[in-house]
Coordinates of C-alpha atoms (C1' of nucleotides) in Angstrom, one line a residue:
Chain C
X38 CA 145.9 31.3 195.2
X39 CA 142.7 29.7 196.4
X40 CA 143.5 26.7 196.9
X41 CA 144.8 25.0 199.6
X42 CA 148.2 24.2 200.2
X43 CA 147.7 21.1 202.5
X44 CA 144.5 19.4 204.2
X45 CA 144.2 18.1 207.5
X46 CA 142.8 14.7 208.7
X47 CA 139.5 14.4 208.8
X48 CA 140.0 13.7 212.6
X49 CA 140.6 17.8 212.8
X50 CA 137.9 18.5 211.2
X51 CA 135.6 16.6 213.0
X52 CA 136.6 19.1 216.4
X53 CA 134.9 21.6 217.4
X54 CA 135.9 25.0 216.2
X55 CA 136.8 26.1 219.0
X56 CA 139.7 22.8 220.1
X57 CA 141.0 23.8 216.0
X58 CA 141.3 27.2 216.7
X59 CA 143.2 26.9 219.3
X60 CA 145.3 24.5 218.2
X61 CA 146.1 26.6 215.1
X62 CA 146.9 29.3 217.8
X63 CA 149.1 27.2 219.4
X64 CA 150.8 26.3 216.5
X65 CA 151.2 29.4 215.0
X66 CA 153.0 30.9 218.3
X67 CA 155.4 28.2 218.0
X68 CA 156.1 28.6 214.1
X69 CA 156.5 32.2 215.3
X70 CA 158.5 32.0 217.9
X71 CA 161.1 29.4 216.3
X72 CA 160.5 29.3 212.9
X73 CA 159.7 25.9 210.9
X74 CA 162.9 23.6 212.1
X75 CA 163.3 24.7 215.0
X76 CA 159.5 24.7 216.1
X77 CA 158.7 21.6 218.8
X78 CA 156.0 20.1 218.6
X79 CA 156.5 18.5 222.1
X80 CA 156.0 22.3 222.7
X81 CA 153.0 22.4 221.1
X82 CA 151.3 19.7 222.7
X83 CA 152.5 20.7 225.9
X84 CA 151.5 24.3 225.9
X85 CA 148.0 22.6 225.0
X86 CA 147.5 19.8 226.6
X87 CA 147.0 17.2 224.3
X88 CA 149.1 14.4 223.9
X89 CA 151.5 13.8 220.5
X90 CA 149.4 10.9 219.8
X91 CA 146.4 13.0 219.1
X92 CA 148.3 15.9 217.1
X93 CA 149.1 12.9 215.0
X94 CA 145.7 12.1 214.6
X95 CA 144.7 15.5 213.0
X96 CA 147.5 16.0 210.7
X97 CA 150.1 13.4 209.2
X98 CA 153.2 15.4 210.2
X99 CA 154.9 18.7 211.4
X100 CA 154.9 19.8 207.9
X101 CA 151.1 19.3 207.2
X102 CA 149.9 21.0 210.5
X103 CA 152.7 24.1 209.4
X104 CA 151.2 24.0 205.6
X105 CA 147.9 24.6 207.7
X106 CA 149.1 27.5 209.6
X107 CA 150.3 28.8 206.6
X108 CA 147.0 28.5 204.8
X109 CA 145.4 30.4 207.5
X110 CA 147.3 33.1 207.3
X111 CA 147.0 33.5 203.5
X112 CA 143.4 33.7 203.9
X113 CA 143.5 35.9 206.8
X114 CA 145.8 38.6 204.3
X115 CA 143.7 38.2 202.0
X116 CA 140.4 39.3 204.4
X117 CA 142.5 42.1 205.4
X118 CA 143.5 43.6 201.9
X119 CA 140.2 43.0 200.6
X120 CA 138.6 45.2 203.1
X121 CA 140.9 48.0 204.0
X122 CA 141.9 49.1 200.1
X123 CA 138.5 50.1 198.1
X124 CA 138.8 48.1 195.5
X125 CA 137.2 50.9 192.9
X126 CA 139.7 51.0 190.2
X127 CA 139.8 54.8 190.1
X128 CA 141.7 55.9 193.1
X129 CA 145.0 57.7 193.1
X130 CA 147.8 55.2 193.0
X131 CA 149.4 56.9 196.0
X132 CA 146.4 56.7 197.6
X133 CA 146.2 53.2 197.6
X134 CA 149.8 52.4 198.6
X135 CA 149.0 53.9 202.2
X136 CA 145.6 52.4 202.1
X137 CA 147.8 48.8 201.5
X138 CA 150.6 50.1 204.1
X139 CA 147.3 50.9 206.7
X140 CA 146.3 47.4 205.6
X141 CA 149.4 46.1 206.3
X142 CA 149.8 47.4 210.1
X143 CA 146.2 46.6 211.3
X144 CA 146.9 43.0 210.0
X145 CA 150.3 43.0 212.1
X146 CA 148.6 44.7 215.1
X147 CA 145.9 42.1 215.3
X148 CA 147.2 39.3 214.3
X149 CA 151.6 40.2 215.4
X150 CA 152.5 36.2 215.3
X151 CA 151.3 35.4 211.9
X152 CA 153.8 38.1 210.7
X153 CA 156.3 36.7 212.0
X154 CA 155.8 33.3 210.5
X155 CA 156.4 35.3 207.6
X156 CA 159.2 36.7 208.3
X157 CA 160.9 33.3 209.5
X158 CA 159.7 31.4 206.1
X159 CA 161.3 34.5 204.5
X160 CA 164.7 34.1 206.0
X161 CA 165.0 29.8 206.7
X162 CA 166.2 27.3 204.8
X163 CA 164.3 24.1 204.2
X164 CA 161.0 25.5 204.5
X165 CA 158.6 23.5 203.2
X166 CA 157.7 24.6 200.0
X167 CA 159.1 27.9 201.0
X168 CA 159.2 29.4 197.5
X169 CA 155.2 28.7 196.7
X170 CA 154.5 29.8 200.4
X171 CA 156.6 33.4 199.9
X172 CA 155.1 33.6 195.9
X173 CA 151.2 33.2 197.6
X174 CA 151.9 36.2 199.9
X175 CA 154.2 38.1 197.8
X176 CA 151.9 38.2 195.2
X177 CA 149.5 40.8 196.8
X178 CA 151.4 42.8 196.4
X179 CA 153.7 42.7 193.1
X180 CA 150.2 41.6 190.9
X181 CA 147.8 44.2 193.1
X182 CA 150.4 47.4 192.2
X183 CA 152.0 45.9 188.9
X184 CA 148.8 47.0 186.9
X185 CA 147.9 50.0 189.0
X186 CA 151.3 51.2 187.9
X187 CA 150.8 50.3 184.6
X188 CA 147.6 52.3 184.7
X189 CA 149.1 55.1 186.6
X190 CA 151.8 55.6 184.0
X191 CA 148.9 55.6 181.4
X192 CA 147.5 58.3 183.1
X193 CA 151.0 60.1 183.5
X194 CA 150.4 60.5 186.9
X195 CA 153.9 58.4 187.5
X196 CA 157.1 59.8 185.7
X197 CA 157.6 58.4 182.8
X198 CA 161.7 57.9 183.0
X199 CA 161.6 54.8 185.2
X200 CA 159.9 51.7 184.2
X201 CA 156.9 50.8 185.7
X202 CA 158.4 47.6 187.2
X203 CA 160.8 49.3 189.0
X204 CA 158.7 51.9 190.2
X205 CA 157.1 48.6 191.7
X206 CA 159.8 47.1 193.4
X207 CA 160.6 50.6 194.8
X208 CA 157.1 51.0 196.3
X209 CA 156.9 47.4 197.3
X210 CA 160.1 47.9 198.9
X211 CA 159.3 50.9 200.8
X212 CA 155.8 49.8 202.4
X213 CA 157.6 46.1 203.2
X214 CA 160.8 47.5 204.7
X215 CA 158.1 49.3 206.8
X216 CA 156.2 47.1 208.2
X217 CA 159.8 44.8 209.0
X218 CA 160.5 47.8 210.6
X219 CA 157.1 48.2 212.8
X220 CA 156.8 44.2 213.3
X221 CA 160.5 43.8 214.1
X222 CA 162.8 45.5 216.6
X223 CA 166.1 46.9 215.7
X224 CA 164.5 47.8 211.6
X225 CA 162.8 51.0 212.8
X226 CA 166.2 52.7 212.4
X227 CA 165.7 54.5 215.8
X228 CA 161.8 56.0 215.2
X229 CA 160.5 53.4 217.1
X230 CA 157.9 52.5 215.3
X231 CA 156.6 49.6 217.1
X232 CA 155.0 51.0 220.1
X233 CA 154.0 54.1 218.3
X234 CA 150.5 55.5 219.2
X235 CA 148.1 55.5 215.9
X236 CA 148.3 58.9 215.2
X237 CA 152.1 59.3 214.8
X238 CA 152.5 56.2 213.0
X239 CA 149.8 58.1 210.5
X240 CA 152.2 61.0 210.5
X241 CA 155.5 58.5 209.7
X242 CA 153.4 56.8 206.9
X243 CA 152.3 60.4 205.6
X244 CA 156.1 61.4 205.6
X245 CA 157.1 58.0 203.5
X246 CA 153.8 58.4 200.8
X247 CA 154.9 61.9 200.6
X248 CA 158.0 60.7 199.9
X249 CA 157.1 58.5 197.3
X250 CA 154.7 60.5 195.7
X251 CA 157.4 63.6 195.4
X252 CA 160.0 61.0 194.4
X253 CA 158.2 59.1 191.6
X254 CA 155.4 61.2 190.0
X255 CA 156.4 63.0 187.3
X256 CA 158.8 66.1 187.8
X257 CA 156.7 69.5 187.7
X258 CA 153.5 68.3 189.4
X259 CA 155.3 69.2 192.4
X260 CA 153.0 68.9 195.5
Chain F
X109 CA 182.6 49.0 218.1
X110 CA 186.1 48.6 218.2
X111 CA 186.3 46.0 220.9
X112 CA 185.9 42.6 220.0
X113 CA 182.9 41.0 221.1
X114 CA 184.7 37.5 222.5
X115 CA 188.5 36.2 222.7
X116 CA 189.4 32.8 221.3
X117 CA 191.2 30.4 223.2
X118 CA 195.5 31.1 223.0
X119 CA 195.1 27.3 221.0
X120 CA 193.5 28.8 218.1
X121 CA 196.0 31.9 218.1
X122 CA 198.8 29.6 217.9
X123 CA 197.6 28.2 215.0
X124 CA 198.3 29.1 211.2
X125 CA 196.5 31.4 209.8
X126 CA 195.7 29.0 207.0
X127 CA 193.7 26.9 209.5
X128 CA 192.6 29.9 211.4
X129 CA 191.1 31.0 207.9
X130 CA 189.8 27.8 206.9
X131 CA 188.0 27.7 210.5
X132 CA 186.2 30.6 210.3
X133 CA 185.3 30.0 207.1
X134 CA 183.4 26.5 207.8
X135 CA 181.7 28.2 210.6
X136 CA 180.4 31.0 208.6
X137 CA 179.4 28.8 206.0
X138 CA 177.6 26.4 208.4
X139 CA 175.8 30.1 210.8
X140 CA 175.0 31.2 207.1
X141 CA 173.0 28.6 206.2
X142 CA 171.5 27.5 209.4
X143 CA 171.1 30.2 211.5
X144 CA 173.0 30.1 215.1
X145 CA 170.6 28.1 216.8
X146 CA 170.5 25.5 214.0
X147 CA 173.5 25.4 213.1
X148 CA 176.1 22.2 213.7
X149 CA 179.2 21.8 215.6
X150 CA 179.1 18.8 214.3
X151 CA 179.1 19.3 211.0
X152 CA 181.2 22.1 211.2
X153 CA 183.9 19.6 212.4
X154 CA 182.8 17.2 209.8
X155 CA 183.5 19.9 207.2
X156 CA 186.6 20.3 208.7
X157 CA 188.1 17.4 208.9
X158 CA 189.1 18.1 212.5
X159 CA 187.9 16.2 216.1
X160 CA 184.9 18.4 218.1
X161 CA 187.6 18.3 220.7
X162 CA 189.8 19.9 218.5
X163 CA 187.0 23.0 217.9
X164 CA 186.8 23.1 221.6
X165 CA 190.4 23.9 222.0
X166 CA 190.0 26.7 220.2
X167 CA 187.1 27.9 221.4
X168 CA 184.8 28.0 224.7
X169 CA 181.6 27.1 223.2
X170 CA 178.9 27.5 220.2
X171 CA 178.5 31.6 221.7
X172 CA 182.2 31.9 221.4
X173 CA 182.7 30.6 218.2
X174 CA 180.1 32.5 216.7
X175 CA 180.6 36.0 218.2
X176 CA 184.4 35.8 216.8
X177 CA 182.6 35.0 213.5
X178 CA 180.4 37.9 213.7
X179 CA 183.8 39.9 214.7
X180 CA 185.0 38.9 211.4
X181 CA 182.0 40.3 209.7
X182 CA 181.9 43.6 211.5
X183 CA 185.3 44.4 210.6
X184 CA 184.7 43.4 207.1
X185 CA 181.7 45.8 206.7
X186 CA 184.0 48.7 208.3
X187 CA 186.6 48.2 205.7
X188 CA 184.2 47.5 202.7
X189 CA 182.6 51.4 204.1
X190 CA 185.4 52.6 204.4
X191 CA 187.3 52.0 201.4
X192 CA 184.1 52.9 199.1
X193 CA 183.2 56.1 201.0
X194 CA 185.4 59.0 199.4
X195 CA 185.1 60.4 202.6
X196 CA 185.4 64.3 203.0
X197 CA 182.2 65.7 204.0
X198 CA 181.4 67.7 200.9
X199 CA 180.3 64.8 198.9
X200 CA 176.4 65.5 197.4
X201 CA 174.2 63.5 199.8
X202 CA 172.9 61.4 197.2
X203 CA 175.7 60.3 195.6
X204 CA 177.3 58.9 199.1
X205 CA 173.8 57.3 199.6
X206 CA 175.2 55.9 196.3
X207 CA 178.4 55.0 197.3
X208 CA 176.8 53.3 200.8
X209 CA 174.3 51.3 198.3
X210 CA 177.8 50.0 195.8
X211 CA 179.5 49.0 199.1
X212 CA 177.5 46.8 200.4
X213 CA 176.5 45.4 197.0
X214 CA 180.5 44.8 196.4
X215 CA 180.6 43.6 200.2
X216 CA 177.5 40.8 199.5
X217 CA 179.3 39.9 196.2
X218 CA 182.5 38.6 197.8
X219 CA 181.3 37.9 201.1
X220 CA 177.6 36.6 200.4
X221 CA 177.6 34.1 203.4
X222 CA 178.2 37.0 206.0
X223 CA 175.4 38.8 204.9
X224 CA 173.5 35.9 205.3
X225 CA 174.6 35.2 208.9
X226 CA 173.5 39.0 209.3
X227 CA 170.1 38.5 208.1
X228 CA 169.6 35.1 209.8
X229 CA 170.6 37.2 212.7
X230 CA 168.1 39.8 212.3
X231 CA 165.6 37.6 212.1
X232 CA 166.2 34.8 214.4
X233 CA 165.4 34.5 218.2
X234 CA 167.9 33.6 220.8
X235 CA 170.7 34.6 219.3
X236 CA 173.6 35.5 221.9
X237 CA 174.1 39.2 222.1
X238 CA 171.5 39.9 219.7
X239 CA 170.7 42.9 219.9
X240 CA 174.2 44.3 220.3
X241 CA 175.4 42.8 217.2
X242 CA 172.5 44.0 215.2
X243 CA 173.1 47.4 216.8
X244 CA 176.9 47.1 215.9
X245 CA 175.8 46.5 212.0
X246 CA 173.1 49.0 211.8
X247 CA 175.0 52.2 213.5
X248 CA 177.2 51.7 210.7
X249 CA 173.8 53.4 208.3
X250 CA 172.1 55.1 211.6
X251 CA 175.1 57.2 212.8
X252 CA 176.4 57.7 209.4
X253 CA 173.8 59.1 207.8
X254 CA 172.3 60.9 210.6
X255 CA 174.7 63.6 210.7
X256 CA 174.9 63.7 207.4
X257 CA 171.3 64.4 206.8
X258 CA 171.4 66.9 209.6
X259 CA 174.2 69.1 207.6
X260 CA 172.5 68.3 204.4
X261 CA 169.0 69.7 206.0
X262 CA 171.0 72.7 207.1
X263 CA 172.7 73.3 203.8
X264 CA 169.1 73.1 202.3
X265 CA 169.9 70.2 200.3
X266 CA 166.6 68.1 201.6
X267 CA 163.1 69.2 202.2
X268 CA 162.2 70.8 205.5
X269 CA 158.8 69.6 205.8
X270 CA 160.2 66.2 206.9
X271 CA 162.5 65.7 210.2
X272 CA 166.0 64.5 209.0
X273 CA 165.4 61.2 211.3
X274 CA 162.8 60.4 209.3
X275 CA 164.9 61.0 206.1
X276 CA 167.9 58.8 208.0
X277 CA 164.7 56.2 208.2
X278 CA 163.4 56.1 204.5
X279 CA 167.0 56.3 203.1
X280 CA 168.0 53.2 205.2
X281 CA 165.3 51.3 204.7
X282 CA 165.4 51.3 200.7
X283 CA 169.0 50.9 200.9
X284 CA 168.5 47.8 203.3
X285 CA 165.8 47.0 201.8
X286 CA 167.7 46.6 198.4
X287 CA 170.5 45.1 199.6
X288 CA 168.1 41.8 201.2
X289 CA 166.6 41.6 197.8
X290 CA 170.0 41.3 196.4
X291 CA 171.3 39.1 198.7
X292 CA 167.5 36.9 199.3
X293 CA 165.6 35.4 196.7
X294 CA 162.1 36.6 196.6
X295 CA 162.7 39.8 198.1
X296 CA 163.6 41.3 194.9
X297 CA 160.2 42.0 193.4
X298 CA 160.8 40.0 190.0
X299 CA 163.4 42.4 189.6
X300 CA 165.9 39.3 189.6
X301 CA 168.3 41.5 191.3
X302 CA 170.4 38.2 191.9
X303 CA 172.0 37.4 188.8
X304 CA 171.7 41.1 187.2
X305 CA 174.7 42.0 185.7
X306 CA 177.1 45.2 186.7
X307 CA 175.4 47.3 184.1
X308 CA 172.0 46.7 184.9
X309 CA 172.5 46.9 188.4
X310 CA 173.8 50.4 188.1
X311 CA 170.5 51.4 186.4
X312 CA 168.3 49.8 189.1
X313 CA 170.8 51.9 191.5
X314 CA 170.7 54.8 189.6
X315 CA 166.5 54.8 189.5
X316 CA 166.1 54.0 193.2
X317 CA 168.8 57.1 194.0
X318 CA 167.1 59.1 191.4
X319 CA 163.7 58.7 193.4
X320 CA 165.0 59.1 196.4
X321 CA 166.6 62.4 195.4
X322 CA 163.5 63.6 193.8
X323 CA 161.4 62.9 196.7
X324 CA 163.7 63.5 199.1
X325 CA 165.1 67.8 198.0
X326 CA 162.9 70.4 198.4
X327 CA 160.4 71.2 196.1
X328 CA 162.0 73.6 193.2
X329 CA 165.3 71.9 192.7
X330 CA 163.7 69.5 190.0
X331 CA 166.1 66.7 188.4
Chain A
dC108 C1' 217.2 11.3 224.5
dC109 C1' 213.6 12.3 227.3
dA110 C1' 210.4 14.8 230.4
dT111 C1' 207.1 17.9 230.0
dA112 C1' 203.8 20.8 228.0
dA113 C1' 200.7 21.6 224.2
dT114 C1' 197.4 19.8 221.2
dA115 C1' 194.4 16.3 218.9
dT116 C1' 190.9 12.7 219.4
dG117 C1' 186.4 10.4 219.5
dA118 C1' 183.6 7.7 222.6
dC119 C1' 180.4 9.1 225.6
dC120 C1' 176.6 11.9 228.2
dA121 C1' 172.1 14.0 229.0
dG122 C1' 168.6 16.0 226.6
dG123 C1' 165.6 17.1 222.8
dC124 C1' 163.7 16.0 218.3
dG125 C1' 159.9 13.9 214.8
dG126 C1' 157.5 10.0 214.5
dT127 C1' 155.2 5.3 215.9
dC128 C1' 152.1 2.1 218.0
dA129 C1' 149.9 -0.9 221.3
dC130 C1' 146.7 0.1 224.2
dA131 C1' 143.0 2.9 227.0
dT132 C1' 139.0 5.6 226.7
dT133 C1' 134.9 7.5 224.7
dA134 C1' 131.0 7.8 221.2
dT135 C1' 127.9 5.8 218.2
dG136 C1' 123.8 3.4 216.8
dA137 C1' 121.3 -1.0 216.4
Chain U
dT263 C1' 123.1 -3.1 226.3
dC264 C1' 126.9 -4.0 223.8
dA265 C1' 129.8 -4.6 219.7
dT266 C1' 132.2 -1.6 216.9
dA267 C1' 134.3 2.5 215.4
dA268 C1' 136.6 6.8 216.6
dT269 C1' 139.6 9.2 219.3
dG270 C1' 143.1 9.9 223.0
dT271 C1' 147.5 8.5 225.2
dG272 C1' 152.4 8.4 226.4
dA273 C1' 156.3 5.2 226.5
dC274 C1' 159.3 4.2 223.1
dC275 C1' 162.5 4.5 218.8
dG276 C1' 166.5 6.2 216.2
dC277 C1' 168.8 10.2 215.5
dC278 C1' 171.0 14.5 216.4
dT279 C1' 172.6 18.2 219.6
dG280 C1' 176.3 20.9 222.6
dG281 C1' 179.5 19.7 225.5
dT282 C1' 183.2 16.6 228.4
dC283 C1' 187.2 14.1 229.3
dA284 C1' 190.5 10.3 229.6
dT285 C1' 193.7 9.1 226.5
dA286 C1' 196.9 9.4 222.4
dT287 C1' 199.8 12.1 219.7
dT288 C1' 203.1 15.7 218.7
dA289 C1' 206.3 19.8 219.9
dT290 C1' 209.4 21.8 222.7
dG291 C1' 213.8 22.6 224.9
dG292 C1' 217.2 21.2 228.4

DNA sequence: CCATAATATGACCAGGCGGTCACATTATGA
DNA sequence: TCATAATGTGACCGCCTGGTCATATTATGG
């Protein structure tokens, strides 16, 4: 997970931060807007400026610069997790799934495009790499709430008639399907999610944990 | 959603239905893996065995050809619905939601390329008449369920605490939700949904429903 | 049989793609 | 200052795309 998928030449390196950055944000609209095979990257030097001779010169080919992007993003999740979910071991599990769902929409509202690189690696063929590129990102979440369920069941604070796994997928379903829903048009199944104002969007997640929480903790606890 | 989204050319009615079949089915095969953008007239010709003058007999253009393949699909999911929905309004809310959830794993089993023109659709830019087909797919689930959660609510069959559109939303989400990690690798949260066998499937079914009906009916009604 | 209508064909077009490379420009440091 | 290294450039290549059209083939029915 900490390393890197691909490097670039040392050519990119030698910019200035500010000439990679926005590169990378150039790139990363692109691989947003059109996926990884159908990205240009005529368009990308265009919208930049810089000729295809240079792009060239910082990374060997169309799939290095995308690995980049890709890399970027990782690590940006990764920030984002880290620092919206406590981390103390001791929270309540239910807790912590709308602490990762909050998690989840404050990385999509700040960073929308990223998300949808995502989403297009998620649902193209011929991705590069596209399995190691979903496992790096999909494996917040399964190996951050595969233990904490394992834990919670422990604790009997999840009902004990479902396996922990597929209390998993179930949870890792819901908050996923969510933020589809809030990043993508036409998933929000009418509630219009994404132009919702903060404080209803707290409301719809409180709904869906409540949900959840009814729905898998053991029966009797009830509320 | 009755009308058909494009007409054909009178060439292609004319011909067999064999051929008519055998069309269609290249071009779903080719939109199913590529996407519409990506995807090949020439190759679907290829495939074919036929001239590109040929396809263009039959139809107007790369739009028309696909939209009369997304036609196809549309009236595929109606019948699939249909035929696995008992019907008469007295069914237990939970057990259609069931029945919804078996259709469209029976519909993915023997039509798994027209689910995957559906969710390259969903997630793909420029597709013509996007949002109209995805609208045409989704009102199936939206306008089903959303009267049917209504009468539920009234019949006191679901908590009150939550408004039934938000019900309609988490029920259609983990159904859709399930259904892409059936139909997409990696989306199935190590659950290997893929391969799983009838059996299995009908447990993972039965625990999702099971959740969903525990955390979904007012508090008191337990199991 | 033969004229006419219907259908099939594939070479061709303009445009876009990822990638290359000979050359122009700029930075470096002795 | 000037030789050398590093970086920037865009015309060009082969390939593929959706779409066209003059021509060849086949079906039709008087």
């Amino acid at each position: 997970m900490d390393t890197f998928l691909t490097q670039p030449k040392q050519t990119f390196v030698n910019l200035s931060p500010e000439k990679r950055e926005s590169i990378v944000r150039a790139a990363v609209s692109e691989f947003a807007e059109q996926g990884y095979q159908r990205a240009s990257l005529n368009n990308i030097v265009k919208r930049l400026g810089i000729s295809k001779g240079s792009l060239y010169q910082y990374f060997d080919n169309k799939e290095a610069l995308f690995l980049h992007v890709f890399d970027h993003f990782t690590q940006q999740v990764k920030q984002y997790v880290k620092a919206s979910v406590g981390g103390n071991g001791r929270d309540d599990f239910f807790v912590v799934a709308r602490q990762v769902l909050l998690a989840g929409i404050a990385f999509i509202d700040s960073h929308p495009e990223y998300f949808q690189v995502y989403l297009k690696v998620l649902f193209e063929r011929d991705v590069p790499r596209r399995e190691e590129l979903v496992a790096r990102v999909r494996l917040f979440s399964l190996e951050y709430f595969g233990p904490l369920a394992d834990l919670a069941m422990g604790q009997g604070v999840l009902r004990s008639d479902i396996p922990s796994q597929k209390v998993v997928f179930i949870l890792d379903a819901m908050l996923d399907r969510f933020l589809q829903g809030y990043a993508q048009p036409y998933l929000d199944g009418g509630l219009a999610l994404a132009g919702m104002s903060a404080g209803r969007l707290d409301d719809e997640i409180d709904s869906m944990v409540a949900v959840l929480r009814t729905g898998l903790q053991p029966s009797g606890n009830g509320e």
